[in-house]
Tab-separated table of C-alpha atoms in Angstrom:
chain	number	residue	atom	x	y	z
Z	1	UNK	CA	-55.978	55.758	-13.651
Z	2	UNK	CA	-54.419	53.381	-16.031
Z	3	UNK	CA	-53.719	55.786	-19.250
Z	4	UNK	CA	-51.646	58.019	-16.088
Z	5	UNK	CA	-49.580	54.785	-14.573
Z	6	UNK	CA	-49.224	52.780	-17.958
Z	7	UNK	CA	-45.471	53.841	-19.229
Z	8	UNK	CA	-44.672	53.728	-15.268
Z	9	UNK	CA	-45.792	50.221	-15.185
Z	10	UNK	CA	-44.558	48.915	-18.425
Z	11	UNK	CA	-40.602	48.339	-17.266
Z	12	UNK	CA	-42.303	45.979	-15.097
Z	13	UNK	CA	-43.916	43.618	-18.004
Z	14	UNK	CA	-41.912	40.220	-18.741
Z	15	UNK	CA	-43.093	40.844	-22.347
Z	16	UNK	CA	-41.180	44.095	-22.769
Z	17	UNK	CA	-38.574	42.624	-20.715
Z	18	UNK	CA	-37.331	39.500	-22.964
Z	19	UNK	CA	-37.623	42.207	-25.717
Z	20	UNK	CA	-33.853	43.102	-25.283
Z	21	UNK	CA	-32.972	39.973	-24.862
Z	22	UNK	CA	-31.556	37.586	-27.452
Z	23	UNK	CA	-30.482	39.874	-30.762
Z	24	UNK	CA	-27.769	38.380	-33.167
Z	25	UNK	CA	-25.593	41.089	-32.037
Z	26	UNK	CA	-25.870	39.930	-28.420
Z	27	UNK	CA	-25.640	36.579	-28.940
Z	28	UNK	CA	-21.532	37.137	-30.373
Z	29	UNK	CA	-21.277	38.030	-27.127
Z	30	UNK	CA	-21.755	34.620	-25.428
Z	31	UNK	CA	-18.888	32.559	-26.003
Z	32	UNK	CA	-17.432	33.193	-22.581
Z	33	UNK	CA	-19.868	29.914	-21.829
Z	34	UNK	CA	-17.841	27.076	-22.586
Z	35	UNK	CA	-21.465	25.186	-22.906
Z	36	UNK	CA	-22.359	28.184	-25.558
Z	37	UNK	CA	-19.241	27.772	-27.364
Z	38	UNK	CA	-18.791	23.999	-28.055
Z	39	UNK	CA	-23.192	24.046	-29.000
Z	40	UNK	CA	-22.393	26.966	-31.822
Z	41	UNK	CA	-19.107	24.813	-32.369
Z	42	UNK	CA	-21.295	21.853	-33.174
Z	43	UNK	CA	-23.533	23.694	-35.541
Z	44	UNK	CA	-21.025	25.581	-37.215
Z	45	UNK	CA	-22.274	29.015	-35.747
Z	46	UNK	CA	-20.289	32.107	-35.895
Z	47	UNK	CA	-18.602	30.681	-32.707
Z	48	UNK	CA	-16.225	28.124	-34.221
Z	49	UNK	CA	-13.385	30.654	-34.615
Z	50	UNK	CA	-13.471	31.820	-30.630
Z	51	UNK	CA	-13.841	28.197	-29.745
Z	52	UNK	CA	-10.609	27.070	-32.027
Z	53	UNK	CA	-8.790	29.803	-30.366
Z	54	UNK	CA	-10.166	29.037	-27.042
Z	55	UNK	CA	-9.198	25.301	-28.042
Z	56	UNK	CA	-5.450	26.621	-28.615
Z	57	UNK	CA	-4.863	28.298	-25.501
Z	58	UNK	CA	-5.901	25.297	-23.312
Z	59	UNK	CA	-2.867	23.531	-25.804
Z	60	UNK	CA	-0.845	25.981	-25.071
Z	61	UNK	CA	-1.086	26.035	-21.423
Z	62	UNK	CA	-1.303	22.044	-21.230
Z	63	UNK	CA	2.170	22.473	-23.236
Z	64	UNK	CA	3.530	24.703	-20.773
Z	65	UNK	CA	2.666	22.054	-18.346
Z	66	UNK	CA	5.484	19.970	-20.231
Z	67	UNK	CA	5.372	16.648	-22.299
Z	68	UNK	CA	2.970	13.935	-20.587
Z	69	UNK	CA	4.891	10.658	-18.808
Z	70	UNK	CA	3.296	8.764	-22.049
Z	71	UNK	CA	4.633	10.649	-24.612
Z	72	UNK	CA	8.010	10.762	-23.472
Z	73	UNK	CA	8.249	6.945	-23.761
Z	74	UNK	CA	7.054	6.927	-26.891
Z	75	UNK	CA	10.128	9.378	-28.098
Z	76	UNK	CA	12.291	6.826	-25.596
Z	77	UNK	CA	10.783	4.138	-27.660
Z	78	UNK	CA	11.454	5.762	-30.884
Z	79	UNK	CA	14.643	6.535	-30.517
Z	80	UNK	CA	15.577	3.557	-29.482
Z	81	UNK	CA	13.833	1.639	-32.215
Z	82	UNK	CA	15.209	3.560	-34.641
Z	83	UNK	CA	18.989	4.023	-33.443
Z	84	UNK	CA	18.854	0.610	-32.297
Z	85	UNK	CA	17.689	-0.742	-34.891
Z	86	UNK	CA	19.928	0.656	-37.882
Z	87	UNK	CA	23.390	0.107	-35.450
Z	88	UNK	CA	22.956	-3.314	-35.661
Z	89	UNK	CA	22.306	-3.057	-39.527
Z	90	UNK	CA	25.431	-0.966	-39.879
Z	91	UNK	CA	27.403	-3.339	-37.744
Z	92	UNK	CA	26.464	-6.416	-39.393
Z	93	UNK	CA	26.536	-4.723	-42.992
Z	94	UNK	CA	30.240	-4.298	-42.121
Z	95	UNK	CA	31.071	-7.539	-40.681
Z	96	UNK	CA	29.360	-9.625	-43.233
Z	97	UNK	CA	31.292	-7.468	-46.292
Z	98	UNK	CA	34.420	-6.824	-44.941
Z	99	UNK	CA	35.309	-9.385	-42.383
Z	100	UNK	CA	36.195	-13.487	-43.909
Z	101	UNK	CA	34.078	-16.171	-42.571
Z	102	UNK	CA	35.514	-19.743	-41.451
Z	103	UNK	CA	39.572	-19.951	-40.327
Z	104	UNK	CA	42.331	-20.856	-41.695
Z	105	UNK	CA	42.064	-22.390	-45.146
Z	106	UNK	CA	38.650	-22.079	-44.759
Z	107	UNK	CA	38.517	-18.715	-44.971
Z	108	UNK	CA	36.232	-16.258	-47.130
Z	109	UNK	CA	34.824	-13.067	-47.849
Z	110	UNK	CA	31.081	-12.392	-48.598
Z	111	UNK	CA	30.836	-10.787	-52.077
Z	112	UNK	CA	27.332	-11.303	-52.717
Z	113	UNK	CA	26.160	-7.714	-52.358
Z	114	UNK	CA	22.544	-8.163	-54.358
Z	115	UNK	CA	22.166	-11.219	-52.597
Z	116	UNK	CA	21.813	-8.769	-49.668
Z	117	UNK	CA	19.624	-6.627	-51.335
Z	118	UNK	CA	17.025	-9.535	-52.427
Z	119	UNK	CA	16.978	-10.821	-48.781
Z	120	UNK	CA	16.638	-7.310	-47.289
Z	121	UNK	CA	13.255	-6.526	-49.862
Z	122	UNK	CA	11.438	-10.408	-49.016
Z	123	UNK	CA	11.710	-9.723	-45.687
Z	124	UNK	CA	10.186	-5.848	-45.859
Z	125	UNK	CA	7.774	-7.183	-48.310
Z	126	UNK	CA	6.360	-10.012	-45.768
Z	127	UNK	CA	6.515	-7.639	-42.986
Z	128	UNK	CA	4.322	-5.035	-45.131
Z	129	UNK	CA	1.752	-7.793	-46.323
Z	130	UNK	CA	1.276	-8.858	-42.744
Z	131	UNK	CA	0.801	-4.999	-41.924
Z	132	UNK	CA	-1.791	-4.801	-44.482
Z	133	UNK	CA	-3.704	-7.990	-43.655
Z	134	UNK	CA	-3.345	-7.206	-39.610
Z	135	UNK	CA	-4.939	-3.717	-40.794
Z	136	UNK	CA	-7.380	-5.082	-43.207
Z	137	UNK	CA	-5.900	-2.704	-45.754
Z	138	UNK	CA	-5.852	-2.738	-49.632
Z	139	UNK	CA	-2.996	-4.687	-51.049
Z	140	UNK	CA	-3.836	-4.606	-54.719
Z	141	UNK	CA	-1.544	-2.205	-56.352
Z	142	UNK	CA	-2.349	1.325	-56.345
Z	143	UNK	CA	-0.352	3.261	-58.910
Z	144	UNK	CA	1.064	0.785	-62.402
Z	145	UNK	CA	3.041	-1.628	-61.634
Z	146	UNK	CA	5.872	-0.260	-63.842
Z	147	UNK	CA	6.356	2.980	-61.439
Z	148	UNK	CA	7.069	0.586	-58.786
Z	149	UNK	CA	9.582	-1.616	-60.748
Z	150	UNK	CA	10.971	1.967	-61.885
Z	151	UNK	CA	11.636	3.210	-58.370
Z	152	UNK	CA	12.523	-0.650	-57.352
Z	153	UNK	CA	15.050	-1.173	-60.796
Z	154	UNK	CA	16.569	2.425	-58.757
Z	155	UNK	CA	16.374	1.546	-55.092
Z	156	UNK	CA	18.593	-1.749	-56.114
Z	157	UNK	CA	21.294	-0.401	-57.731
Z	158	UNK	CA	21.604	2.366	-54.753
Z	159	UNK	CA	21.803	-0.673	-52.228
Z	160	UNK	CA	24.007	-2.562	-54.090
Z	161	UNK	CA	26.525	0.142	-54.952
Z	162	UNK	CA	26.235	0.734	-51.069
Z	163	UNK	CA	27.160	-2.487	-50.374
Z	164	UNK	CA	30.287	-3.148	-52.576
Z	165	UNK	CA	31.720	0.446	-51.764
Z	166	UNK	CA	32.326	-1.422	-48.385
Z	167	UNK	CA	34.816	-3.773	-50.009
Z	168	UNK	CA	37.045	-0.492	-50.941
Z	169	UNK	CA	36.209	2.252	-48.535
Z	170	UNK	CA	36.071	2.140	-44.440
Z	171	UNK	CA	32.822	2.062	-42.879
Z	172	UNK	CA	32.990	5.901	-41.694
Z	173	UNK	CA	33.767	6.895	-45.536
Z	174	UNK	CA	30.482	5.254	-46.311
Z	175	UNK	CA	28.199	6.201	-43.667
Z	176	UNK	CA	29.572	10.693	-44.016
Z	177	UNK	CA	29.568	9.739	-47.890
Z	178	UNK	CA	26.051	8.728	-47.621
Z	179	UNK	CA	25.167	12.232	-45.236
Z	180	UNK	CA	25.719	13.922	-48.794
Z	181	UNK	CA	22.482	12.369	-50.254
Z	182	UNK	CA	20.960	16.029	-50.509
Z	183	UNK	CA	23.181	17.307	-53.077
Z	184	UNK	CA	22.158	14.620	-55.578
Z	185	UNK	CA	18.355	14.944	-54.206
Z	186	UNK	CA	18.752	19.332	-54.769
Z	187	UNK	CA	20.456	18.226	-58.152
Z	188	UNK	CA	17.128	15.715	-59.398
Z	189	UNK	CA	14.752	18.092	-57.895
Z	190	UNK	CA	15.887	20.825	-59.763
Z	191	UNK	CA	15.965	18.383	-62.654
Z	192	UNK	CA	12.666	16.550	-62.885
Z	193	UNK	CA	10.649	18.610	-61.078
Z	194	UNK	CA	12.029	22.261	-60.933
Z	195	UNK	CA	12.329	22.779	-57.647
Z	196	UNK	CA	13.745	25.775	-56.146
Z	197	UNK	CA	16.423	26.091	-53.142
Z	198	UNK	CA	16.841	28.726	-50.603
Z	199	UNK	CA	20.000	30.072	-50.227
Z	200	UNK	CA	20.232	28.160	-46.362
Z	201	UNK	CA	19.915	24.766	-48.275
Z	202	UNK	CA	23.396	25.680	-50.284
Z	203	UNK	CA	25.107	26.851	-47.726
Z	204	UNK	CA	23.832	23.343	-45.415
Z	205	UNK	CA	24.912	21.634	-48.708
Z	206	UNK	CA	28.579	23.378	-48.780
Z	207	UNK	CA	29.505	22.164	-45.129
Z	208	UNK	CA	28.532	18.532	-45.848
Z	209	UNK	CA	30.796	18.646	-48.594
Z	210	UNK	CA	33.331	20.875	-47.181
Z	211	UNK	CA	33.155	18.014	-44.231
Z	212	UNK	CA	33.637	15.544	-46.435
Z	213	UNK	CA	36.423	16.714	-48.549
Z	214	UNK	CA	38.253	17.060	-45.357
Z	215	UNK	CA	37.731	13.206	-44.442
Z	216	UNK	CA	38.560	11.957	-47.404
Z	217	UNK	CA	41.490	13.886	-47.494
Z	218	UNK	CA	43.499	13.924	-44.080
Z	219	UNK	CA	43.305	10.709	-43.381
Z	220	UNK	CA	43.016	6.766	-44.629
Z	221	UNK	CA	39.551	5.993	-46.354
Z	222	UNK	CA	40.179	2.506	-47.792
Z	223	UNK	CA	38.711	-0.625	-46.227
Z	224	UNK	CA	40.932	-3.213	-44.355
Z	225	UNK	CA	39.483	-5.729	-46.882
Z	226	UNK	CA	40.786	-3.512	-50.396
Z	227	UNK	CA	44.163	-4.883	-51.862
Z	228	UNK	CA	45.729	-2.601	-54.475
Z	229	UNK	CA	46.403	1.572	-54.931
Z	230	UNK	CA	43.306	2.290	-56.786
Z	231	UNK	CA	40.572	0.723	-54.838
Z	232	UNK	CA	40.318	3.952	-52.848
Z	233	UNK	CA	38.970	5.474	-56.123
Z	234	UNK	CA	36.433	2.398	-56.983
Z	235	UNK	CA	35.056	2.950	-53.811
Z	236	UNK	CA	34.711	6.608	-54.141
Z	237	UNK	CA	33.037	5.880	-57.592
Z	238	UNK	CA	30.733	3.242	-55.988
Z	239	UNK	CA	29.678	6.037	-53.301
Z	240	UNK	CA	29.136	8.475	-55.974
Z	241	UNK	CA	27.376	6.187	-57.846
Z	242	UNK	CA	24.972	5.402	-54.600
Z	243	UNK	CA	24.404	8.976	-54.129
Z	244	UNK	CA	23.296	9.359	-57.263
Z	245	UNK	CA	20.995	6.628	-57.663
Z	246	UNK	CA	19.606	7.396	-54.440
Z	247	UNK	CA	19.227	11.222	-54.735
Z	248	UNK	CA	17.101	9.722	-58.146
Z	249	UNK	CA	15.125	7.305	-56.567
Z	250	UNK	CA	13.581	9.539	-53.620
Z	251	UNK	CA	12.803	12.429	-56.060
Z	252	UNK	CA	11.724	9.982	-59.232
Z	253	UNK	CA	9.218	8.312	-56.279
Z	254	UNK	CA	7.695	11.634	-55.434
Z	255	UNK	CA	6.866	12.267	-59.187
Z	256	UNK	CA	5.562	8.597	-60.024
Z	257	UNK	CA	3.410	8.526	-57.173
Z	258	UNK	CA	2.131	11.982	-56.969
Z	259	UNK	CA	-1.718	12.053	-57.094
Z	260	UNK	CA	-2.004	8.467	-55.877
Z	261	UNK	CA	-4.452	7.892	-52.679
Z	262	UNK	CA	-1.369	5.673	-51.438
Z	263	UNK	CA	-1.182	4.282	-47.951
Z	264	UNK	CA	2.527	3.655	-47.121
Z	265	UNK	CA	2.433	0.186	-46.234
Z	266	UNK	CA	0.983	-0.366	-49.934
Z	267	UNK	CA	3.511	1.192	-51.473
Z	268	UNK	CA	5.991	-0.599	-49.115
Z	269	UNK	CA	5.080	-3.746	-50.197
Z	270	UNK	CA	5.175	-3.465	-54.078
Z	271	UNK	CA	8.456	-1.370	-54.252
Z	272	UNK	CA	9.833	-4.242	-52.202
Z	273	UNK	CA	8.050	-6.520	-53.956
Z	274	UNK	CA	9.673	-6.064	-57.405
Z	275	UNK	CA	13.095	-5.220	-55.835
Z	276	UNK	CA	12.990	-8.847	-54.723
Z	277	UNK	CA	12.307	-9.737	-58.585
Z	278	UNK	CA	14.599	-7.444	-59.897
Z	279	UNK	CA	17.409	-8.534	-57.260
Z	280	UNK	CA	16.736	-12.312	-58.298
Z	281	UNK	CA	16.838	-12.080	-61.618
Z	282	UNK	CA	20.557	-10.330	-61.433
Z	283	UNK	CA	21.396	-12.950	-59.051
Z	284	UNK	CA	20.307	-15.743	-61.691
Z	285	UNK	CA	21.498	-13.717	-64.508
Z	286	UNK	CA	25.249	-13.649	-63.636
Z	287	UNK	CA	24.924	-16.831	-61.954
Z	288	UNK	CA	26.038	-15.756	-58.619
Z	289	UNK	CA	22.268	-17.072	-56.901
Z	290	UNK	CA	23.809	-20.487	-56.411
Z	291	UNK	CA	27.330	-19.464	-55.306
Z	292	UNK	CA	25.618	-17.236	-52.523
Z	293	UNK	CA	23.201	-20.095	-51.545
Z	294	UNK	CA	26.655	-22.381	-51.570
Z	295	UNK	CA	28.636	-19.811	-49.579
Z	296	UNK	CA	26.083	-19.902	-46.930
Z	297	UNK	CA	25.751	-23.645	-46.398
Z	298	UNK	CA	29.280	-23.878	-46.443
Z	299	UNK	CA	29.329	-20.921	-43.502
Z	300	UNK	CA	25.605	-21.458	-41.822
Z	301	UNK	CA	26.762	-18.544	-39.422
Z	302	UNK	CA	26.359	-16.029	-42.301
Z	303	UNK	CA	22.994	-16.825	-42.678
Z	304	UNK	CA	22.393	-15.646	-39.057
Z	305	UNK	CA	24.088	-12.548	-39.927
Z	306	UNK	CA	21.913	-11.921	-43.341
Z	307	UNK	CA	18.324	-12.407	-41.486
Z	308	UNK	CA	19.060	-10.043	-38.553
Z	309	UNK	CA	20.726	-7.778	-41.212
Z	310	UNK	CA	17.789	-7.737	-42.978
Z	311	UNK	CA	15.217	-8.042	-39.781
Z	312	UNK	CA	17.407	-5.058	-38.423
Z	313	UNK	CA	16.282	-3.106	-41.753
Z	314	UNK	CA	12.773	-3.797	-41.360
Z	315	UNK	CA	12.176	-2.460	-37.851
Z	316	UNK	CA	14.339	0.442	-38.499
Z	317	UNK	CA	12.066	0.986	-41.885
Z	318	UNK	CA	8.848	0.496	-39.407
Z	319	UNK	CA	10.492	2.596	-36.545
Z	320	UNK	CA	10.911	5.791	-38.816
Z	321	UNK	CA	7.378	5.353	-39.984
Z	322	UNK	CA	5.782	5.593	-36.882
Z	323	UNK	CA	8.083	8.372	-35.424
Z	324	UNK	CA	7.207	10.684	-38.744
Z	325	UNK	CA	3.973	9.855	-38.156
Z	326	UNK	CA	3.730	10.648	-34.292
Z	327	UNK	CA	6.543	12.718	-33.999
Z	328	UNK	CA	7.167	14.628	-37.114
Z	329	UNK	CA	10.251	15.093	-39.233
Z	330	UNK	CA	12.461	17.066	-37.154
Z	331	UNK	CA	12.780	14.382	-34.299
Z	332	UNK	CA	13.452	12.010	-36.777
Z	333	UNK	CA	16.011	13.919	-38.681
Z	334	UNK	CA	17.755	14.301	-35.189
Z	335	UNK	CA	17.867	10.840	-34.695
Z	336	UNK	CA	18.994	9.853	-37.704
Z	337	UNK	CA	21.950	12.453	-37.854
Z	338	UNK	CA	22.769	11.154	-34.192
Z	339	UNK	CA	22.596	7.485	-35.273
Z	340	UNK	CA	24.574	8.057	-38.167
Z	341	UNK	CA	27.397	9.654	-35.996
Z	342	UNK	CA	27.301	6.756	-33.299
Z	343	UNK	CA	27.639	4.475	-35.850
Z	344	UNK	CA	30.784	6.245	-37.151
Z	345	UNK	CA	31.904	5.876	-33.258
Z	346	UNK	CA	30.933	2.380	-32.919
Z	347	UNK	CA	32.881	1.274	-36.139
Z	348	UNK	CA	36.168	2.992	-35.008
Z	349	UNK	CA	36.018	0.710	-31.778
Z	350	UNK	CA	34.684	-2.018	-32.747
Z	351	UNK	CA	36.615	-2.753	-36.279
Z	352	UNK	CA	39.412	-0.086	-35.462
Z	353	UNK	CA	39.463	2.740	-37.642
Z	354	UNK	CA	41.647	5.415	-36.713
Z	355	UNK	CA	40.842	9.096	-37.737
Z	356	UNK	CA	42.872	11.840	-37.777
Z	357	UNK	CA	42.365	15.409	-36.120
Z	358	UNK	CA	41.279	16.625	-39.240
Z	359	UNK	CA	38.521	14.061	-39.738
Z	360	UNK	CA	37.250	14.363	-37.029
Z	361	UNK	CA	36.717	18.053	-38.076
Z	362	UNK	CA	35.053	17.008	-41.123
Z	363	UNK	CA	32.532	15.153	-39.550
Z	364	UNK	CA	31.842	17.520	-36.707
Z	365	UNK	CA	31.154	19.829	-39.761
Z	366	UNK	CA	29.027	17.263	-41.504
Z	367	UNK	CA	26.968	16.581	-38.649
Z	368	UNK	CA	26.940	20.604	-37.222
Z	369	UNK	CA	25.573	21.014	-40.895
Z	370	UNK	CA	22.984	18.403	-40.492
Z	371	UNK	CA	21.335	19.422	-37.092
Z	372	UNK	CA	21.413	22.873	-38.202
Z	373	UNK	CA	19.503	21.798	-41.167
Z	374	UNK	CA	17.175	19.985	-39.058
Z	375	UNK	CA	16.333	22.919	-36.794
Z	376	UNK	CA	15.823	25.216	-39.424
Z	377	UNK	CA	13.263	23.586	-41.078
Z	378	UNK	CA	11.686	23.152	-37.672
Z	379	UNK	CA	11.572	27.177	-37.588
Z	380	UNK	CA	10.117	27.419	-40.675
Z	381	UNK	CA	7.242	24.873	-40.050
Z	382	UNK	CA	6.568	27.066	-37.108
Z	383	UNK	CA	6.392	30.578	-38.769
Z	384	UNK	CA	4.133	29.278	-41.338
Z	385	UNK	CA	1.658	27.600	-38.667
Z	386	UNK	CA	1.771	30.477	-36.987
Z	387	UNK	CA	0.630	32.695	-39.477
Z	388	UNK	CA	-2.137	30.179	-40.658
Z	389	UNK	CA	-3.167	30.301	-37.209
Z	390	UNK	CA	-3.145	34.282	-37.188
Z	391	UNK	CA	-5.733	34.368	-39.835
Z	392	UNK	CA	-8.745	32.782	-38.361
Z	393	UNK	CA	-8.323	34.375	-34.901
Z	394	UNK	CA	-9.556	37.584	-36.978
Z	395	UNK	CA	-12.579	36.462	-38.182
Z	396	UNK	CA	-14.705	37.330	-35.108
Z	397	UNK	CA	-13.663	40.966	-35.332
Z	398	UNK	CA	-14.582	41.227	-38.732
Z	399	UNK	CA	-17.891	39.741	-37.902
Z	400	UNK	CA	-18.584	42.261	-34.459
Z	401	UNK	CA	-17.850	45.050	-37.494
Z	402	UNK	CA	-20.316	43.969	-39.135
């Protein structure tokens, strides 16, 4: 009786039954568990692949849900760190160099330009040391101390050359003058490191300029503070020679500090910190340190003006940190190309600069240039995540094929 009803009764044995069960084959097939999927996650399983992509699509559709109430006051509170911030540095920059202090008599100009700059680098280089101390972070210097001084020795003579232009040029001059820093930057990159362009970057590059030339052209550029016919030119030359020493600084720091473990408050406060000494010993050199210390006890207002022009830098510096960080370059490019323009606004109002029809064509180029800049490299980002993202999302087929 049991050699006729064996095979009839063997479907029926739980032995022969969890025999089809759990194959490596079969168990590809589980991740529709979520409870499957983040266990094989955890272990590094053939599941980590479907659980990333099963990890993007809840992104995506918490995306589509729109920006959380918490985020979007964080991009309030960027931008209005950031734009707040460097208006009132613009403002003041321009009052303290081109307007006189004291009436009547009394009367005088500020000419103490890398006084400025020294102030501007203590006050960074406090604010980063407190950073670093708050954060428990190293504040021994990372790379030699002579790439720092070199980038510093840089940085100063950018500022100050910013700074004195002001005394011949108008405020708007400087501030679309200074939107031309990526010509010089293109120029160095190509020089010290041999970096390449696309042919998007030129043609970004040949509106600013085009912009510019029309400015500078159609309308008045000097300052109300310049006396004489050529002072136009000095402060052309001044802006050139910013843009220059700028464009070299950025790219010069990228080379000095490549393959230093850097954290950016560290390198904030030693770049700062031997600006200061750099600034201080011009000052003493050319004896100007105790006519600038003189000048402000004999007009105590201007040394309101200097700390919040310098305070003003420092939270702007700290503001555009944290909104790369969080935020990424594109918002911040957008908010810098919008401050810059507001500040080109403000400064007509405020200290009356007219500008013709024509300039104000140039810098709606300058700034259409700029945005469109900003957005394309936006695009770009996205492509290439995108196709980085392609590639692991075909790593489970590969593995059912085999």
């Amino acid at each position: 009786w049991w050699g006729r009803h064996r095979d009839a009764r063997l479907p029926e044995c739980p032995k022969r039954r969890l025999g089809v069960f759990p194959t490596t084959l079969n168990r590809r097939a589980l991740p529709e568990s979520p409870a499957v999927a983040t266990a094989a996650h955890a272990h590094g399983g053939p599941l980590l692949a479907s659980s990333s992509a099963s990890a993007r699509r809840d992104a995506i559709m918490a995306a589509s849900n729109g920006p959380s109430t918490s985020t979007m006051l964080k991009v309030l509170g960027c931008v209005t760190g950031v734009v707040g911030a460097l208006l009132v540095y613009g403002i003041l920059q321009e009052r303290i160099m081109t307007r006189p202090y004291g009436e009547g008599a009394d009367a005088e100009r500020f000419t103490f330009s890398v006084f400025l700059v020294m102030n501007n680098r203590c006050v960074s280089m406090i604010v980063a040391a407190v950073v670093l101390a708050l954060k428990r972070g190293l504040v021994s210097p990372v790379a030699p101390i002579y790439s720092y001084a070199a980038v510093s020795a840089s940085n100063v003579v950018a500022t100050t050359c910013q700074y004195e232009a002001l005394k011949y040029v108008s405020f708007p001059v400087q501030t679309l003058g200074k939107c031309a820093k990526m010509i010089p930057v293109m120029i160095w990159g190509y020089a010290i490191n041999g970096k390449t362009y696309k042919i998007a970057d030129y043609l970004v590059a040949c509106g600013v300029m085009t912009g510019c030339t029309l400015f500078a052209m159609y309308g008045e550029t000097k300052s109300s503070s310049a006396e004489g016919p050529s002072t136009g030119i000095y402060g052309i030359a001044l802006m050139l020679g910013y843009l220059g020493f700028d464009g070299f600084t950025s790219t010069f720091q990228d080379k000095l500090f490549k393959g230093y473990q850097m954290e950016t408050y560290n390198q904030m406060l030693w770049v700062n910190f031997c600006s200061a000494v750099i600034s201080s010993f011009w000052l003493f050199s050319d004896s100007s340190m105790g006519a600038a210390i003189q000048f402000i006890q004999n007009h105590p207002e201007a040394l309101n003006d200097v700390l919040i022009l310098s305070a003003a830098s420092t939270c702007g510096q700290l503001c555009i940190l944290y909104t790369i960080r969080e935020f990424g370059a594109l918002l911040f490019a957008t908010i810098m190309t919008t401050r810059q323009f507001l500040s080109i606004l403000l400064s007509c109002v405020i200290f009356m600069h007219p500008l013709t029809a024509l300039q104000w064509l140039g810098t709606a180029m300058v700034f259409a240039s700029l945005y469109y800049q900003a957005f394309m490299k936006n695009a770009a980002k996205k492509d290439s995540e995108g196709k980085e993202e392609a590639l692991p999302t075909q790593a489970p087929e590969d593995g059912k094929a085999a």
